[in-house]
GROMACS .gro file of C-alpha atoms in nm:
model
  187
    1MET     CA    1  -1.195  -4.771  -1.827
    2ASN     CA    2  -1.448  -4.961  -1.717
    3GLY     CA    3  -1.689  -4.872  -1.883
    4LYS     CA    4  -1.866  -4.541  -1.621
    5PHE     CA    5  -1.889  -4.205  -1.660
    6HIS     CA    6  -1.661  -3.938  -1.379
    7GLN     CA    7  -1.786  -3.661  -1.385
    8GLN     CA    8  -1.595  -3.373  -1.299
    9GLY     CA    9  -1.683  -3.024  -1.171
   10VAL     CA   10  -2.070  -2.820  -1.088
   11THR     CA   11  -2.374  -2.853  -1.234
   12LEU     CA   12  -2.553  -2.456  -1.293
   13ASN     CA   13  -2.744  -2.555  -1.091
   14GLU     CA   14  -2.552  -2.629  -0.796
   15LEU     CA   15  -2.313  -2.319  -0.860
   16LEU     CA   16  -2.610  -2.095  -0.838
   17LEU     CA   17  -2.715  -2.265  -0.440
   18ALA     CA   18  -2.334  -2.226  -0.350
   19LEU     CA   19  -2.426  -1.812  -0.425
   20ALA     CA   20  -2.656  -1.868  -0.283
   21VAL     CA   21  -2.591  -1.995  -0.023
   22GLY     CA   22  -2.286  -1.734   0.062
   23ALA     CA   23  -2.451  -1.467  -0.026
   24VAL     CA   24  -2.768  -1.532   0.253
   25LEU     CA   25  -2.413  -1.537   0.462
   26VAL     CA   26  -2.244  -1.206   0.362
   27GLY     CA   27  -2.623  -1.038   0.446
   28LEU     CA   28  -2.529  -1.204   0.776
   29ALA     CA   29  -2.221  -1.091   0.828
   30VAL     CA   30  -2.210  -0.718   0.691
   31PRO     CA   31  -2.457  -0.552   0.972
   32ALA     CA   32  -2.219  -0.701   1.209
   33PHE     CA   33  -1.888  -0.617   1.076
   34THR     CA   34  -1.999  -0.325   1.032
   35ALA     CA   35  -2.077  -0.298   1.388
   36LEU     CA   36  -1.789  -0.458   1.523
   37THR     CA   37  -1.576  -0.164   1.320
   38LYS     CA   38  -1.749   0.130   1.575
   39ASN     CA   39  -1.713  -0.073   1.842
   40ASN     CA   40  -1.321  -0.066   1.773
   41ARG     CA   41  -1.330   0.355   1.687
   42LEU     CA   42  -1.537   0.417   2.034
   43ILE     CA   43  -1.258   0.168   2.231
   44THR     CA   44  -0.971   0.250   2.011
   45GLU     CA   45  -1.069   0.680   2.119
   46THR     CA   46  -1.201   0.584   2.475
   47ASN     CA   47  -0.854   0.373   2.545
   48THR     CA   48  -0.667   0.694   2.418
   49LEU     CA   49  -0.807   0.928   2.582
   50ILE     CA   50  -0.823   0.736   2.903
   51GLY     CA   51  -0.410   0.685   2.820
   52HIS     CA   52  -0.380   1.035   2.750
   53ILE     CA   53  -0.579   1.150   3.101
   54ASN     CA   54  -0.361   0.864   3.330
   55LEU     CA   55  -0.043   1.011   3.134
   56ALA     CA   56  -0.063   1.320   3.239
   57ARG     CA   57  -0.131   1.239   3.616
   58SER     CA   58   0.167   1.075   3.581
   59GLU     CA   59   0.372   1.357   3.485
   60ALA     CA   60   0.248   1.632   3.674
   61ILE     CA   61   0.342   1.385   3.966
   62LYS     CA   62   0.711   1.323   3.858
   63ARG     CA   63   0.770   1.701   3.745
   64ASN     CA   64   0.600   1.824   4.022
   65GLN     CA   65   0.484   2.107   3.745
   66PRO     CA   66   0.099   2.098   3.667
   67VAL     CA   67   0.061   1.915   3.327
   68ALA     CA   68  -0.299   2.024   3.186
   69LEU     CA   69  -0.470   1.836   2.847
   70CYS     CA   70  -0.688   2.132   2.637
   71ARG     CA   71  -0.838   2.059   2.342
   72SER     CA   72  -0.761   2.239   2.033
   73ALA     CA   73  -0.893   2.290   1.677
   74ASP     CA   74  -0.619   2.109   1.507
   75PRO     CA   75  -0.326   1.954   1.732
   76THR     CA   76  -0.102   1.816   1.432
   77ALA     CA   77  -0.031   2.128   1.406
   78ALA     CA   78   0.325   2.288   1.355
   79ASN     CA   79   0.273   2.461   1.652
   80PRO     CA   80  -0.110   2.413   1.793
   81VAL     CA   81  -0.329   2.695   2.038
   82CYS     CA   82  -0.579   2.580   2.240
   83GLY     CA   83  -0.882   2.649   2.187
   84GLY     CA   84  -1.184   2.465   1.911
   85SER     CA   85  -1.597   2.502   1.985
   86ALA     CA   86  -1.727   2.441   2.353
   87ASN     CA   87  -1.767   2.180   2.519
   88ASP     CA   88  -1.630   1.951   2.180
   89TRP     CA   89  -1.281   1.769   2.222
   90THR     CA   90  -1.390   1.622   1.857
   91THR     CA   91  -1.143   1.776   1.659
   92GLY     CA   92  -0.865   1.681   1.953
   93TRP     CA   93  -0.663   1.772   2.207
   94ILE     CA   94  -0.254   1.808   2.310
   95VAL     CA   95  -0.101   1.741   2.608
   96PHE     CA   96   0.159   1.946   2.809
   97VAL     CA   97   0.336   2.110   3.096
   98ASP     CA   98   0.190   2.323   3.261
   99ASP     CA   99   0.422   2.602   3.478
  100ASP     CA  100   0.278   2.873   3.469
  101ASP     CA  101  -0.044   2.716   3.613
  102ASN     CA  102  -0.307   2.899   3.287
  103GLY     CA  103  -0.470   2.599   3.119
  104VAL     CA  104  -0.313   2.787   2.765
  105PHE     CA  105  -0.027   2.614   2.604
  106ASP     CA  106   0.253   2.887   2.536
  107GLY     CA  107   0.363   2.702   2.247
  108ASP     CA  108   0.685   2.624   2.349
  109LEU     CA  109   0.772   2.302   2.218
  110ALA     CA  110   0.973   2.155   2.447
  111LYS     CA  111   0.683   2.115   2.696
  112LEU     CA  112   0.385   1.915   2.503
  113LEU     CA  113   0.364   1.648   2.560
  114ARG     CA  114   0.137   1.455   2.275
  115ARG     CA  115  -0.146   1.565   2.104
  116TRP     CA  116  -0.357   1.357   1.962
  117ALA     CA  117  -0.630   1.429   1.617
  118PRO     CA  118  -0.984   1.148   1.688
  119SER     CA  119  -1.148   0.959   1.476
  120THR     CA  120  -1.342   1.147   1.204
  121SER     CA  121  -1.643   0.886   1.315
  122VAL     CA  122  -1.696   1.006   1.703
  123THR     CA  123  -1.757   1.245   1.885
  124ILE     CA  124  -1.585   1.397   2.235
  125ARG     CA  125  -1.779   1.601   2.453
  126THR     CA  126  -1.710   1.784   2.778
  127ASN     CA  127  -1.954   1.886   3.045
  128SER     CA  128  -1.872   2.242   3.178
  129THR     CA  129  -1.618   2.130   3.389
  130VAL     CA  130  -1.351   2.075   3.145
  131ASN     CA  131  -1.547   2.275   2.886
  132ASN     CA  132  -1.157   2.415   2.743
  133ASN     CA  133  -0.877   2.198   2.919
  134LEU     CA  134  -0.805   1.928   3.220
  135GLN     CA  135  -0.573   2.036   3.476
  136LEU     CA  136  -0.395   1.865   3.678
  137ASP     CA  137  -0.219   1.963   3.945
  138ARG     CA  138   0.194   1.854   4.130
  139ARG     CA  139  -0.007   1.615   4.285
  140GLY     CA  140  -0.206   1.481   4.018
  141GLY     CA  141  -0.568   1.646   4.116
  142THR     CA  142  -0.772   1.829   3.943
  143ASN     CA  143  -0.821   2.100   4.145
  144GLU     CA  144  -1.200   2.062   4.049
  145GLY     CA  145  -1.271   2.061   4.390
  146GLY     CA  146  -1.565   1.761   4.439
  147ASN     CA  147  -1.652   1.850   4.024
  148SER     CA  148  -1.597   1.564   3.847
  149GLY     CA  149  -1.440   1.650   3.512
  150VAL     CA  150  -1.698   1.436   3.246
  151PHE     CA  151  -1.584   1.313   2.849
  152ALA     CA  152  -1.865   1.142   2.687
  153ILE     CA  153  -1.762   0.948   2.366
  154CYS     CA  154  -2.001   0.855   2.091
  155ASP     CA  155  -2.092   0.782   1.762
  156ASP     CA  156  -2.420   0.768   1.486
  157ARG     CA  157  -2.578   0.512   1.704
  158GLY     CA  158  -2.621   0.748   2.017
  159VAL     CA  159  -2.556   0.720   2.436
  160GLY     CA  160  -2.693   0.322   2.388
  161SER     CA  161  -2.314   0.208   2.252
  162GLY     CA  162  -2.061   0.536   2.384
  163ARG     CA  163  -1.828   0.541   2.677
  164GLN     CA  164  -1.826   0.802   2.918
  165ILE     CA  165  -1.483   0.936   3.114
  166ASN     CA  166  -1.513   1.081   3.420
  167VAL     CA  167  -1.254   1.249   3.613
  168GLY     CA  168  -1.290   1.252   3.993
  169PRO     CA  169  -1.054   1.499   4.221
  170VAL     CA  170  -0.822   1.259   4.240
  171GLY     CA  171  -0.757   1.283   3.889
  172ARG     CA  172  -0.791   0.919   3.793
  173PRO     CA  173  -1.039   0.870   3.503
  174GLU     CA  174  -1.274   0.576   3.537
  175LEU     CA  175  -1.506   0.444   3.294
  176GLN     CA  176  -1.868   0.446   3.286
  177LYS     CA  177  -2.072   0.239   2.969
  178PRO     CA  178  -2.290   0.372   2.845
  179PRO     CA  179  -2.316   0.796   2.873
  180SER     CA  180  -2.508   0.995   3.086
  181ASP     CA  181  -2.555   1.200   2.746
  182CYS     CA  182  -2.307   1.167   2.419
  183ALA     CA  183  -2.470   1.609   2.377
  184ALA     CA  184  -2.466   1.714   2.759
  185PRO     CA  185  -2.253   1.450   2.962
  186THR     CA  186  -2.297   1.478   3.407
  187PRO     CA  187  -2.189   1.299   3.644
   0.00000   0.00000   0.00000
């Protein structure tokens, strides 16, 4: 050696400074990550519902038979049934061929097209037009005349972060952000 001392490692002060900077950065990142996670849940539930509405519409046209989405208190049950709390689709829904056009699933699993149980951190509410179900006729329309079916998808952040799906007479879902109301949406 040439007589010079070479320091290896870090001092306690340098380590504490690095930890403090790291803690500040983590403190700033956690709220942003939480918001990102909540946004992704809302987007997933919204896209899934839009996909199921589009599936019902295309199946109605393809099969030349009515197809319905109905809210279900337990869509994952072996034999799911339509029902649940009024205007609340938070527990899930089923999509089925509705050959008798009454909007009620008759238990024939061969007619069951899809079932979905959304994330428990989102709420899905509807207006009175689609309180129990969304029926699509043989042409893919809603049989609702000029009325719109409206679904509001929200979380604990309220209306400002939510999304709304409007389903008009032709049965095509349209996305609106933010919804008019998370409790009782209007077209």
